[in-house]
Coordinates of C-alpha atoms (C1' of nucleotides) in Angstrom, one line a residue:
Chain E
X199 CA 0.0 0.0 0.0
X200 CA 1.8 3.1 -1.0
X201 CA 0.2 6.5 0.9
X202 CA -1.5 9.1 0.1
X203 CA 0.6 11.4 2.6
X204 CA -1.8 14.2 4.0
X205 CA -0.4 17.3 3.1
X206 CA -0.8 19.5 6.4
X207 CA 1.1 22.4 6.7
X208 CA 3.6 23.0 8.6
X209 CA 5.9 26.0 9.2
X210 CA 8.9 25.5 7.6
X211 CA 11.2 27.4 9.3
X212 CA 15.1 27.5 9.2
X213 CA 15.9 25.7 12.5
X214 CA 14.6 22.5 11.0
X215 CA 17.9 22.3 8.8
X216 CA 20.6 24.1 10.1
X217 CA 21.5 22.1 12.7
X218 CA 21.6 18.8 10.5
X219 CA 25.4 18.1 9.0
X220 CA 24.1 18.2 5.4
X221 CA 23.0 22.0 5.6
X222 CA 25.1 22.9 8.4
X223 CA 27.4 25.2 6.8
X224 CA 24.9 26.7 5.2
X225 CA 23.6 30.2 5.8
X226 CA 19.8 31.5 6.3
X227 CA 19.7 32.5 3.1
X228 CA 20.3 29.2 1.4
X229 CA 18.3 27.5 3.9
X230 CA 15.5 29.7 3.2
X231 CA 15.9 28.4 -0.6
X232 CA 16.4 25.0 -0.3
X233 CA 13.2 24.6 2.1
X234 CA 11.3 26.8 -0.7
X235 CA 12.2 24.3 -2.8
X236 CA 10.6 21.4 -0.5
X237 CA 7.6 19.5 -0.1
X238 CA 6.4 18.3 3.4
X239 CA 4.1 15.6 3.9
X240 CA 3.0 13.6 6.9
X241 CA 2.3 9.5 7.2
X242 CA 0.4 7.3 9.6
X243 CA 2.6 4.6 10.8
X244 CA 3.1 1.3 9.1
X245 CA 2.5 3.0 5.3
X246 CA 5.3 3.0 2.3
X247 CA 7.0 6.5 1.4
X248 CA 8.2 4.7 -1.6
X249 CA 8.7 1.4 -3.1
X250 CA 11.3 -0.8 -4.2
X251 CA 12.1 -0.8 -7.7
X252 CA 10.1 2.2 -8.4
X253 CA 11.6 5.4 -10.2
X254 CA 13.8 7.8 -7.7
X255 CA 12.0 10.7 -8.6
X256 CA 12.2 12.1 -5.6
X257 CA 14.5 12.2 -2.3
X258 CA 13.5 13.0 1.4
X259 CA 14.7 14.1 4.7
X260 CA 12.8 12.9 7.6
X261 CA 12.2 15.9 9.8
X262 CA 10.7 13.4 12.5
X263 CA 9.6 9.8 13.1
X264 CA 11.6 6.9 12.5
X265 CA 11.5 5.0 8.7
X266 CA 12.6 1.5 7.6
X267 CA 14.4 0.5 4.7
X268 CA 12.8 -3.1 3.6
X269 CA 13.2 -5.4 1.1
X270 CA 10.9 -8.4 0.2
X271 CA 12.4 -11.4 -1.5
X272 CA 10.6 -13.2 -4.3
X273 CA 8.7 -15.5 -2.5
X274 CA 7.4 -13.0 0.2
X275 CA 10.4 -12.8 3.0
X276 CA 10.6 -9.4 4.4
X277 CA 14.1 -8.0 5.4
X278 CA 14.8 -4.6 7.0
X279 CA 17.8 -3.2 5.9
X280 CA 17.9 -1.2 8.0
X281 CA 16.2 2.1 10.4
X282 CA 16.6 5.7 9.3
X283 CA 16.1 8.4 12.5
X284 CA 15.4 12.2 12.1
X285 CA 17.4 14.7 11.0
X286 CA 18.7 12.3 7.8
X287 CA 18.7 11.9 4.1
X288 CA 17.1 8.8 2.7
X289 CA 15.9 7.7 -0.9
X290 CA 19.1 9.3 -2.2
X291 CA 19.4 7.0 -5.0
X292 CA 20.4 9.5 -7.0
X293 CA 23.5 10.7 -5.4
X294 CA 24.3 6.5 -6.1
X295 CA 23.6 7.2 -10.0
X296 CA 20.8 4.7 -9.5
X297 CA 17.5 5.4 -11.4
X298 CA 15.4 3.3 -8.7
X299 CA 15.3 3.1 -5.1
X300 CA 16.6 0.0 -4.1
X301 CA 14.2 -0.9 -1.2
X302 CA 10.6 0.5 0.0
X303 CA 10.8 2.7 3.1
X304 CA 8.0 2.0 5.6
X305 CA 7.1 4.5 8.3
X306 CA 7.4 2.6 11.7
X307 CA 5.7 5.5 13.8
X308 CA 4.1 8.6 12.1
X309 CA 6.7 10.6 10.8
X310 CA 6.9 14.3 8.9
X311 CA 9.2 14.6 6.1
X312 CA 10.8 17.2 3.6
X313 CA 11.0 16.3 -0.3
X314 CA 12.6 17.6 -3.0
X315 CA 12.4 16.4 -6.2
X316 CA 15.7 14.0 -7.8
X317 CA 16.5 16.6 -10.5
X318 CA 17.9 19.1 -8.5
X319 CA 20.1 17.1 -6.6
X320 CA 23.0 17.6 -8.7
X321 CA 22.2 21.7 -8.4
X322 CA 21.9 21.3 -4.6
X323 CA 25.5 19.5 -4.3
X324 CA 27.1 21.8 -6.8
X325 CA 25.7 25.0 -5.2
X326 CA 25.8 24.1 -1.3
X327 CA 29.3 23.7 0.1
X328 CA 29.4 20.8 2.0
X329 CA 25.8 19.0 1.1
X330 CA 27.4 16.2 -0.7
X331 CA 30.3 15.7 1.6
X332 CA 28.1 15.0 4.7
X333 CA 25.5 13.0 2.4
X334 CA 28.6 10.9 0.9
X335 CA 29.7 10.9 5.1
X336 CA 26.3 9.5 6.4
X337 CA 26.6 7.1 3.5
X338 CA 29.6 5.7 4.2
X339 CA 28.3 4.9 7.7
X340 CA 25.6 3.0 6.3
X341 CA 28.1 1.2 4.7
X342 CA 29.7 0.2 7.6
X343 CA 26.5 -0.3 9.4
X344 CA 25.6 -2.8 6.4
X345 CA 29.2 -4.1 6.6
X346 CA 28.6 -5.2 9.9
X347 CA 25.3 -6.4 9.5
X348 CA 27.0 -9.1 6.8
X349 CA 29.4 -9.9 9.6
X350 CA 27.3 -10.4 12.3
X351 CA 25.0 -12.6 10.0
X352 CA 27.8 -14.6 8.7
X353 CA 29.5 -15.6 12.1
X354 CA 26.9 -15.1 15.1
X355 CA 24.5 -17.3 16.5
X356 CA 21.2 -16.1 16.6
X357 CA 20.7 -15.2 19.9
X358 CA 24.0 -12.8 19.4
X359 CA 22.8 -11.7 16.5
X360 CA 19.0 -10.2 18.3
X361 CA 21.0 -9.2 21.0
X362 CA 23.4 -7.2 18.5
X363 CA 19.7 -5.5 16.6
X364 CA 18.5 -4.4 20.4
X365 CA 22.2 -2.9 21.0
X366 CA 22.0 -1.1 17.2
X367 CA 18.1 -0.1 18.1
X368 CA 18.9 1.6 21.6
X369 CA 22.1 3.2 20.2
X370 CA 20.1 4.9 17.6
X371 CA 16.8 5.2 18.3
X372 CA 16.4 4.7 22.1
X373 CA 15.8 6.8 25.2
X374 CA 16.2 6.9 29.0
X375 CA 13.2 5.8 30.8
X376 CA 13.5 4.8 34.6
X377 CA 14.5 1.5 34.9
X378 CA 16.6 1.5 31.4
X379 CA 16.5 2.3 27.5
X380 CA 13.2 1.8 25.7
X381 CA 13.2 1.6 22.1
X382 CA 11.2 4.7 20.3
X383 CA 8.8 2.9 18.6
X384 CA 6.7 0.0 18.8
X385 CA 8.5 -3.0 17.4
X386 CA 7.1 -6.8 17.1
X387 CA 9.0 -10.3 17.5
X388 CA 8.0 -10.8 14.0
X389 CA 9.9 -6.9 13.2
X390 CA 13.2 -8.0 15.4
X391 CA 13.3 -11.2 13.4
X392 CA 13.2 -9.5 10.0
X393 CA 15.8 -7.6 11.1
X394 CA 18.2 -10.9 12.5
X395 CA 17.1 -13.3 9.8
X396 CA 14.9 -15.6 12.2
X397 CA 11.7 -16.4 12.9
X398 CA 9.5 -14.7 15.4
X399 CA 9.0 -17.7 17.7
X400 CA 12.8 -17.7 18.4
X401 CA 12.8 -14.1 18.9
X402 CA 9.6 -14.7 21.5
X403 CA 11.6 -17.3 23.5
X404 CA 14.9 -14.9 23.5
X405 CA 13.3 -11.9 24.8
X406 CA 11.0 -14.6 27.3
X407 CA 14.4 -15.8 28.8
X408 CA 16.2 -12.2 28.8
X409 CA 13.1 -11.1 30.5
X410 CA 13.2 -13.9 33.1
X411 CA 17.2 -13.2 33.8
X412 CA 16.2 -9.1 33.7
X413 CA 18.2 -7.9 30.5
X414 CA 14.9 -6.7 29.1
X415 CA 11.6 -5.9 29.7
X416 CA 8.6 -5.6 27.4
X417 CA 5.3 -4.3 26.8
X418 CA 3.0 -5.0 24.4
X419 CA 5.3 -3.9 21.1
X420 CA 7.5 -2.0 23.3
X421 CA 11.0 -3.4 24.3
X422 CA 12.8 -1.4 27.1
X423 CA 16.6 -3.1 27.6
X424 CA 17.3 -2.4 31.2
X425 CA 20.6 -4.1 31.1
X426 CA 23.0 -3.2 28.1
X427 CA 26.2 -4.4 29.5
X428 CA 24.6 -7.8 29.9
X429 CA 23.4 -7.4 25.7
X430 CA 26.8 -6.7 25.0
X431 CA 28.1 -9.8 27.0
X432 CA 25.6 -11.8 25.0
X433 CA 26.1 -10.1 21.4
X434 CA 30.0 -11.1 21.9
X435 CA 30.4 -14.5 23.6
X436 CA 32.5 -17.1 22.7
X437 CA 30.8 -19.5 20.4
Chain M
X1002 CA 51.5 -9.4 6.5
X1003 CA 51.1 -6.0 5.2
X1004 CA 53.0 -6.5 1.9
X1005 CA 56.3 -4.8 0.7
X1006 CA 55.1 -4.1 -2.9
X1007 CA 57.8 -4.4 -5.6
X1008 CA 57.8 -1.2 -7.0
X1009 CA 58.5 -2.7 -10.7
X1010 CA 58.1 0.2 -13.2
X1011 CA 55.3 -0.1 -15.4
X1012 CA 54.4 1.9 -18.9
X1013 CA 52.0 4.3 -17.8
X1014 CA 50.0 5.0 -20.8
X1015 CA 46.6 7.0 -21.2
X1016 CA 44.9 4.2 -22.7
X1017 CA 45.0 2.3 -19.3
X1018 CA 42.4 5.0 -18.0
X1019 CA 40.5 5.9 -20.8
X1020 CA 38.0 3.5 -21.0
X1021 CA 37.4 3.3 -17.2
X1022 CA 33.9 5.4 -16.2
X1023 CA 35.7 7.4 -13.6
X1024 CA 38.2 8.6 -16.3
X1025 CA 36.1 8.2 -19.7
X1026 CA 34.9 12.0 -19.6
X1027 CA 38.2 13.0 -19.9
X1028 CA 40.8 14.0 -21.9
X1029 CA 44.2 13.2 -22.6
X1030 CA 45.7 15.7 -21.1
X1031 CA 44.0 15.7 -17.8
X1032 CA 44.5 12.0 -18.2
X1033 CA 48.3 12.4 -18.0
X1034 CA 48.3 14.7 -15.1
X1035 CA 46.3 11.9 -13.1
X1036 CA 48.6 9.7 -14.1
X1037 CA 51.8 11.7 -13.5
X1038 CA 50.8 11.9 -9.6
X1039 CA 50.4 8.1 -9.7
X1040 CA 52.4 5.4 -7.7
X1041 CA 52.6 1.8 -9.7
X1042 CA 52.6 -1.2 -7.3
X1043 CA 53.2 -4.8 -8.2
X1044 CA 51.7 -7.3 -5.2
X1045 CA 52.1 -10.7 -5.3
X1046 CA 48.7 -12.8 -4.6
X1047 CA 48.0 -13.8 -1.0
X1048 CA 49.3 -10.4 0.5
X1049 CA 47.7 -7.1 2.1
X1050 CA 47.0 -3.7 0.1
X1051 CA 45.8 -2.2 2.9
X1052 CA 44.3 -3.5 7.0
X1053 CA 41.6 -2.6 8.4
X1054 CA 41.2 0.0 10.7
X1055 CA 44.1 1.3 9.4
X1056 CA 44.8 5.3 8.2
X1057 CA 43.3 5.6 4.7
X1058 CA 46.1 7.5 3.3
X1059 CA 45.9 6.6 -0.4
X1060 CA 43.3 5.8 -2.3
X1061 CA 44.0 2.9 -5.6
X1062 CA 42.5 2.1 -9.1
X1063 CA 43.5 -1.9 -9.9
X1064 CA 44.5 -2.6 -13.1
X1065 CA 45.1 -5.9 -13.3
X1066 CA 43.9 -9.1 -11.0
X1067 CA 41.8 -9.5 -8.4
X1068 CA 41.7 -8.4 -4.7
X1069 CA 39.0 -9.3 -1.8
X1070 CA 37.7 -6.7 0.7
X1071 CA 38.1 -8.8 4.0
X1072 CA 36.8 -8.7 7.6
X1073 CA 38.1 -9.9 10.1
X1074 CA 35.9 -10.7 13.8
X1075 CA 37.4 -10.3 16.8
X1076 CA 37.8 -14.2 18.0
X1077 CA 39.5 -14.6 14.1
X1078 CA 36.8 -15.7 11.6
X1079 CA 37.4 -13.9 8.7
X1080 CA 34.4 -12.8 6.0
X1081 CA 35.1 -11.9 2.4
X1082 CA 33.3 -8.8 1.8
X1083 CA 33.5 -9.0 -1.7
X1084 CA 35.7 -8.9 -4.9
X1085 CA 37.1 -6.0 -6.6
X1086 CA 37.9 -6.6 -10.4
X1087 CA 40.3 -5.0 -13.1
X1088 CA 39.6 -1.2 -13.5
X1089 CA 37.5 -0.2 -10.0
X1090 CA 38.6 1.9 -7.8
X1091 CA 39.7 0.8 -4.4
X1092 CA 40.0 2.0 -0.6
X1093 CA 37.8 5.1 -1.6
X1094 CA 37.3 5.8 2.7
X1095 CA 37.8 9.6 1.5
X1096 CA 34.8 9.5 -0.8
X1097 CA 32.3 8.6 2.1
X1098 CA 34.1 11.0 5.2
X1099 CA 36.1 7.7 6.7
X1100 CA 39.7 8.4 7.9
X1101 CA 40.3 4.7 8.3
X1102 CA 39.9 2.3 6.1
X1103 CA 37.0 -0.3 6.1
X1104 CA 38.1 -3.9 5.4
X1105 CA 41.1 -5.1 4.5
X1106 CA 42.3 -5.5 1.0
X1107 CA 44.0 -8.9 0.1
X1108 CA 45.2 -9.8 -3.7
X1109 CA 43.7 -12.7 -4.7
X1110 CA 45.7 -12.7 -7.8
X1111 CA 49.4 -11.3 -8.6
X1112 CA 48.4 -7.8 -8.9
X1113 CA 49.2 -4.4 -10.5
X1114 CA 47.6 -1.5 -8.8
X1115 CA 48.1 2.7 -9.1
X1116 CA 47.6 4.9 -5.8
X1117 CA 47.2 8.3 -5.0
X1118 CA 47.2 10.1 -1.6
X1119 CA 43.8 10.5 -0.2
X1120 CA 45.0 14.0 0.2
X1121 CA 44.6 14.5 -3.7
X1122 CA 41.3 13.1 -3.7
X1123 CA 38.9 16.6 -3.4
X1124 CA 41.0 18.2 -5.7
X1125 CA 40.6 15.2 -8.6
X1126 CA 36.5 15.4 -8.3
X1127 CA 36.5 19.3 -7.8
X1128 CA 38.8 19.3 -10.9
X1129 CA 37.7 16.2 -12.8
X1130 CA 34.4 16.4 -14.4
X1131 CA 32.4 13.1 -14.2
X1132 CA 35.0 11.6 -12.0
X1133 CA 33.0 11.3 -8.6
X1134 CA 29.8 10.5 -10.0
X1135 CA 31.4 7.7 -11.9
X1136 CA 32.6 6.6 -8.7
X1137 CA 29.6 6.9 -6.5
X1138 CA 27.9 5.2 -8.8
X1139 CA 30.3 2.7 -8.6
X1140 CA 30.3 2.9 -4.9
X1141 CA 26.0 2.6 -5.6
X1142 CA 26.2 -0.8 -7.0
X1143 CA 28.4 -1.9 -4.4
X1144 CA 26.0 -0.8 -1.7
X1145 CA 23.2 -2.8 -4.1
X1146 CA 25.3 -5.7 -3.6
X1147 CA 26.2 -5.9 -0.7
X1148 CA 22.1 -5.5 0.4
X1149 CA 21.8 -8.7 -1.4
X1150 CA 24.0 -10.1 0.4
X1151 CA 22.1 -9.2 3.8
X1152 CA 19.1 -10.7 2.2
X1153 CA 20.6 -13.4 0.9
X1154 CA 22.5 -14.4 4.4
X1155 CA 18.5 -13.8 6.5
X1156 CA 16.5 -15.5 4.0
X1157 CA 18.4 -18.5 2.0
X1158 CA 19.6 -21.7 3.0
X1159 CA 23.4 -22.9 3.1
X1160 CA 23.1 -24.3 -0.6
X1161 CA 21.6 -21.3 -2.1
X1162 CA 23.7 -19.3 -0.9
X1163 CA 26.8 -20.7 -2.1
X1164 CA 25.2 -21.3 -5.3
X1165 CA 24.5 -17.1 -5.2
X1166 CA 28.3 -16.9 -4.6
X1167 CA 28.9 -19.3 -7.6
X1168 CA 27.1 -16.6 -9.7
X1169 CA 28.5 -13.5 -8.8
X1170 CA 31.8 -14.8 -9.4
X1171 CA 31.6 -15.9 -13.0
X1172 CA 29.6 -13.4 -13.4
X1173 CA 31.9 -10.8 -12.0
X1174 CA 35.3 -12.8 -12.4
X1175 CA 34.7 -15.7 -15.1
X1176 CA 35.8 -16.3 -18.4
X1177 CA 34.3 -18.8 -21.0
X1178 CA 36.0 -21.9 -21.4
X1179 CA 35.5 -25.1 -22.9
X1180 CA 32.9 -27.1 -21.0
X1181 CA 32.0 -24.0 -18.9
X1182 CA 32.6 -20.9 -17.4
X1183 CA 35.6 -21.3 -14.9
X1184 CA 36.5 -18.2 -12.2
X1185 CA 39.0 -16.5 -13.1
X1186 CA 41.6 -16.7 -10.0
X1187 CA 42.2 -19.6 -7.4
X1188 CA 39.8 -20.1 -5.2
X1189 CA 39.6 -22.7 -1.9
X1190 CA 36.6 -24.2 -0.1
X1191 CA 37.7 -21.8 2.5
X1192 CA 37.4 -18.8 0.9
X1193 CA 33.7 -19.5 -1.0
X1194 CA 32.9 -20.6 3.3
X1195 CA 34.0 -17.0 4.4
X1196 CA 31.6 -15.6 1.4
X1197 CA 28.8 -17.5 2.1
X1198 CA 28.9 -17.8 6.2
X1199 CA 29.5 -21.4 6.3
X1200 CA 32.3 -23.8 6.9
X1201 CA 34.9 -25.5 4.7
X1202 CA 33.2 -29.0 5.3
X1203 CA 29.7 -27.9 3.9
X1204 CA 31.0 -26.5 0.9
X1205 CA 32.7 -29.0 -0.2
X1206 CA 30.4 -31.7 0.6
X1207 CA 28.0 -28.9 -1.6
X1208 CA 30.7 -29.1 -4.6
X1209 CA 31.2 -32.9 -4.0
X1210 CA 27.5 -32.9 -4.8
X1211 CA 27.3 -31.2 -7.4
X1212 CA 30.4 -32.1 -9.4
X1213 CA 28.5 -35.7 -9.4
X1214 CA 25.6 -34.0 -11.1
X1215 CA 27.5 -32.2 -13.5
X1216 CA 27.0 -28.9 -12.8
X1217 CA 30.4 -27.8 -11.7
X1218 CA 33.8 -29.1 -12.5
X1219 CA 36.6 -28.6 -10.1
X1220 CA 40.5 -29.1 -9.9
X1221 CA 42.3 -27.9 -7.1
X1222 CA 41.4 -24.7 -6.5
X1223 CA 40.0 -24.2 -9.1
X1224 CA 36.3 -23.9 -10.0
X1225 CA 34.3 -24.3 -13.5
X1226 CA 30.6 -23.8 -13.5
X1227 CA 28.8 -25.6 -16.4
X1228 CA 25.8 -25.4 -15.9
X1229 CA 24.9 -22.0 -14.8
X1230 CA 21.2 -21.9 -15.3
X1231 CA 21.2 -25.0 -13.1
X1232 CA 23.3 -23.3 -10.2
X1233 CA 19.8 -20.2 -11.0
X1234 CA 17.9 -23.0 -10.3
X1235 CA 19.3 -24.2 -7.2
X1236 CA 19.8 -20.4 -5.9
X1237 CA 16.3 -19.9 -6.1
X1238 CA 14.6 -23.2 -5.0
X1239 CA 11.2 -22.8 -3.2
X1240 CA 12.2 -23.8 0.8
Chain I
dC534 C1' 62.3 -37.9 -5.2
dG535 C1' 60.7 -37.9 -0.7
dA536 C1' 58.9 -35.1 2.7
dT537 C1' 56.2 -31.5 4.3
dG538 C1' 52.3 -28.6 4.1
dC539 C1' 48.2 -27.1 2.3
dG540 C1' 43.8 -28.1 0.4
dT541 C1' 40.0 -31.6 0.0
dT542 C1' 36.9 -35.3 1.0
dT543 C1' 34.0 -38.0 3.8
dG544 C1' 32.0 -40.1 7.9
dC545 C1' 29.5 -39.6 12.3
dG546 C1' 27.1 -37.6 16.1
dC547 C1' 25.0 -33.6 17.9
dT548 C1' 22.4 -29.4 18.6
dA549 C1' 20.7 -24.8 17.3
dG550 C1' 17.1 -23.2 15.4
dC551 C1' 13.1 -24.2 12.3
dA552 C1' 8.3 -25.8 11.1
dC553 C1' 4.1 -26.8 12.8
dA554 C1' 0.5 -26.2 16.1
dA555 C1' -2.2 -24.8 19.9
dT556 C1' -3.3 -21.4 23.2
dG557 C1' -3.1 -17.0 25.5
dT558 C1' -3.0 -11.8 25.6
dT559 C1' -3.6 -7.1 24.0
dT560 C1' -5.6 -3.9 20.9
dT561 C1' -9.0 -2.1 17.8
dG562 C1' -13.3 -1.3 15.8
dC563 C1' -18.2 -1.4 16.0
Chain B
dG1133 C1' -18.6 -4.1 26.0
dC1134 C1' -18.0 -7.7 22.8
dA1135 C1' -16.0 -9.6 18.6
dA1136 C1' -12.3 -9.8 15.6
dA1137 C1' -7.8 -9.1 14.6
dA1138 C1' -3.1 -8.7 15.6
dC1139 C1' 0.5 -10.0 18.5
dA1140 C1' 2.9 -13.2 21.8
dT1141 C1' 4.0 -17.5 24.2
dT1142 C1' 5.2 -22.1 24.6
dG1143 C1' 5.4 -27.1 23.5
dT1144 C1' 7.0 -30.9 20.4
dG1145 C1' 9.4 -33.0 16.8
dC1146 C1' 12.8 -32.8 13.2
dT1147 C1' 16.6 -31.6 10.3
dA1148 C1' 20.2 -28.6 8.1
dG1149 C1' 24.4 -27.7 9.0
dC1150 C1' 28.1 -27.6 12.4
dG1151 C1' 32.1 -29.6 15.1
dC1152 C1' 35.3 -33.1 15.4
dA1153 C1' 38.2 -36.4 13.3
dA1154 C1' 40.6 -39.2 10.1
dA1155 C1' 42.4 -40.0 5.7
dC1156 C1' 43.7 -38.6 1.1
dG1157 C1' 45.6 -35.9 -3.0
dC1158 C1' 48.3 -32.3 -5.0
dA1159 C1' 51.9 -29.0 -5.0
dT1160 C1' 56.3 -27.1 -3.5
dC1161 C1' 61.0 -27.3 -2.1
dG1162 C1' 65.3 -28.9 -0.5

DNA sequence: CGATGCGTTTGCGCTAGCACAATGTTTTGC
DNA sequence: GCAAAACATTGTGCTAGCGCAAACGCATCG
């Protein structure tokens, strides 16, 4: 189901960019153009921003919610590739010199997002000191992120493996609640093992033990990790 | 072993770049200035470009053989990344903002490579018109590989995926021969194992298999697929 | 040419994690 | 407030693929 993103307005104002590496050395004035230049739209949770395969016509900043990158194989598997936070680029398939993005992006809470369309990405990078360098920088962290993924796949046991997705999900998308870090979004079993390459029912007796020993607690959809050394000690022991 | 390249001296002509994408926009002049800040390197097979973690302080184009982007975990198993072929580009950390570089780089082949200091590397794509799109695109389908990979590795069984690693070599790395398409360097049960996130055993008892069935012939170390819509076949197979 | 080392094959037992299945719990929509 | 849907838990076999081990073939080098 791709969405029909409501359109509500929302004030656009300079402080939304300047912060964020891409546009941080740029001044008001070229803020106040590039922002002219945009699009804002706002999705419900759980809805595609754009599909796999389909032309990159446009690409997006998400100015808040969290997005995933997912691909489906042929017969039906769902992977996430991986989780994009506010404040970044995604569907930048054109800085790549792709012609299609190479995997839908599914909002996992509601999110707001800035759009610009692909043809004046090469105008933006020529014109704005230091846009492409901090693209190309978050983009090589990707890499590594993806890197590691293919590591950790290709050597750890599954249990290591979930234990290494919570550790990547608090890192980037977590926050301090009283008794430890609680992921920003809701997240099933059946998410954590599309992101590990299980199945959901090993996922459900993971987090049941970890929940038994106190590593984790969870809520309906809602994981809080209340003991990250212990996740670490997990994610890293000896075969 | 970080290698101690013989520093033979090699022709450098203009008509090693020309045809490359990164260099094909240009011309022959600005062709010999890239080429007059240019180190040759000779590397025998077996030895280290560059480590890991190390500082990336040049960047390299390979001319001619093979080299493997390796990983390496902290209790020792080591992950081929993947394979980089006559006429890419190499250790590009600058490109994406890394100081250090991300894998190692071992010759799988004997080897002839240029380098130039990362320093150089702005001024060539400020300077050099089509050279850093070229790249990034090349760094694009990299990235589309190496997501493959991730769903390959979450979604496929042991077989399929070595018969996906089968593919992308003689695809990437394979020349027609007689009764098939053999891979162009020598290659181990080992090293297909650290592609493919499996051990040495399960390969070959894999090959074993299918050399009885015809679909693969193998000497030592050596690999010839001949019958490659049959290896399709077995990459896709329903679970 | 014999010896040493690296790569390969094959057998055997075991277990991590999957498939299947049934049941329980929370949320949502009317 | 009840029904339906979505999400989660837990039990029971089963098997793909691993770990361990032994033996064999091929290359290299003194």
């Amino acid at each position: 189901m791709q969405a029909s993103p409501s359109s509500r307005h929302v004030r656009l104002d300079e402080s939304l960019l300047a912060d964020l590496p891409p546009f941080s050395k740029l001044d008001g004035l070229a803020i106040r153009n590039i922002l002219a230049k945009a699009t804002t739209h706002r999705f419900d949770a759980g809805v595609s921003v754009f599909e796999e395969g389909n032309a990159a016509d446009r690409f997006y900043l998400l100015l808040d919610g969290y997005v995933r990158a997912v691909r489906i194989t042929p017969d039906g598997d769902q992977v996430i590739a991986l989780h994009i936070s506010a404040g970044q680029l995604f569907g930048i398939a054109k800085a790549l010199g792709r012609e299609t993005y190479p995997a839908t992006a599914i909002t996992a809470t509601e999110t707001l997002v800035l759009s610009w369309p692909t043809s004046i990405w090469d105008d933006f990078s020529a014109r704005y000191d230091g846009f492409a360098t901090e693209t190309y920088k978050a983009v090589g962290k990707r890499i590594g992120e993806m890197n590691n993924r293919i590591v950790e796949m290709a050597t750890l046991h599954v249990e290591q493996r979930i234990a290494c997705a919570l550790l990547r999900l608090i890192n980037q998308t977590g926050h301090k609640v009283s008794d430890g870090i609680e992921i920003d979004f809701q997240i099933t079993r059946q998410d954590l093992s599309e992101m590990t390459g299980t199945t959901l029912h090993t996922v459900s007796r993971m987090l049941s033990a970890w929940e038994k020993s106190g590593v984790i607690k969870s809520r309906h959809k809602k994981i809080t990790v209340c003991d990250p050394h212990q996740l670490v000690v997990l994610s890293t022991a000896r075969v």
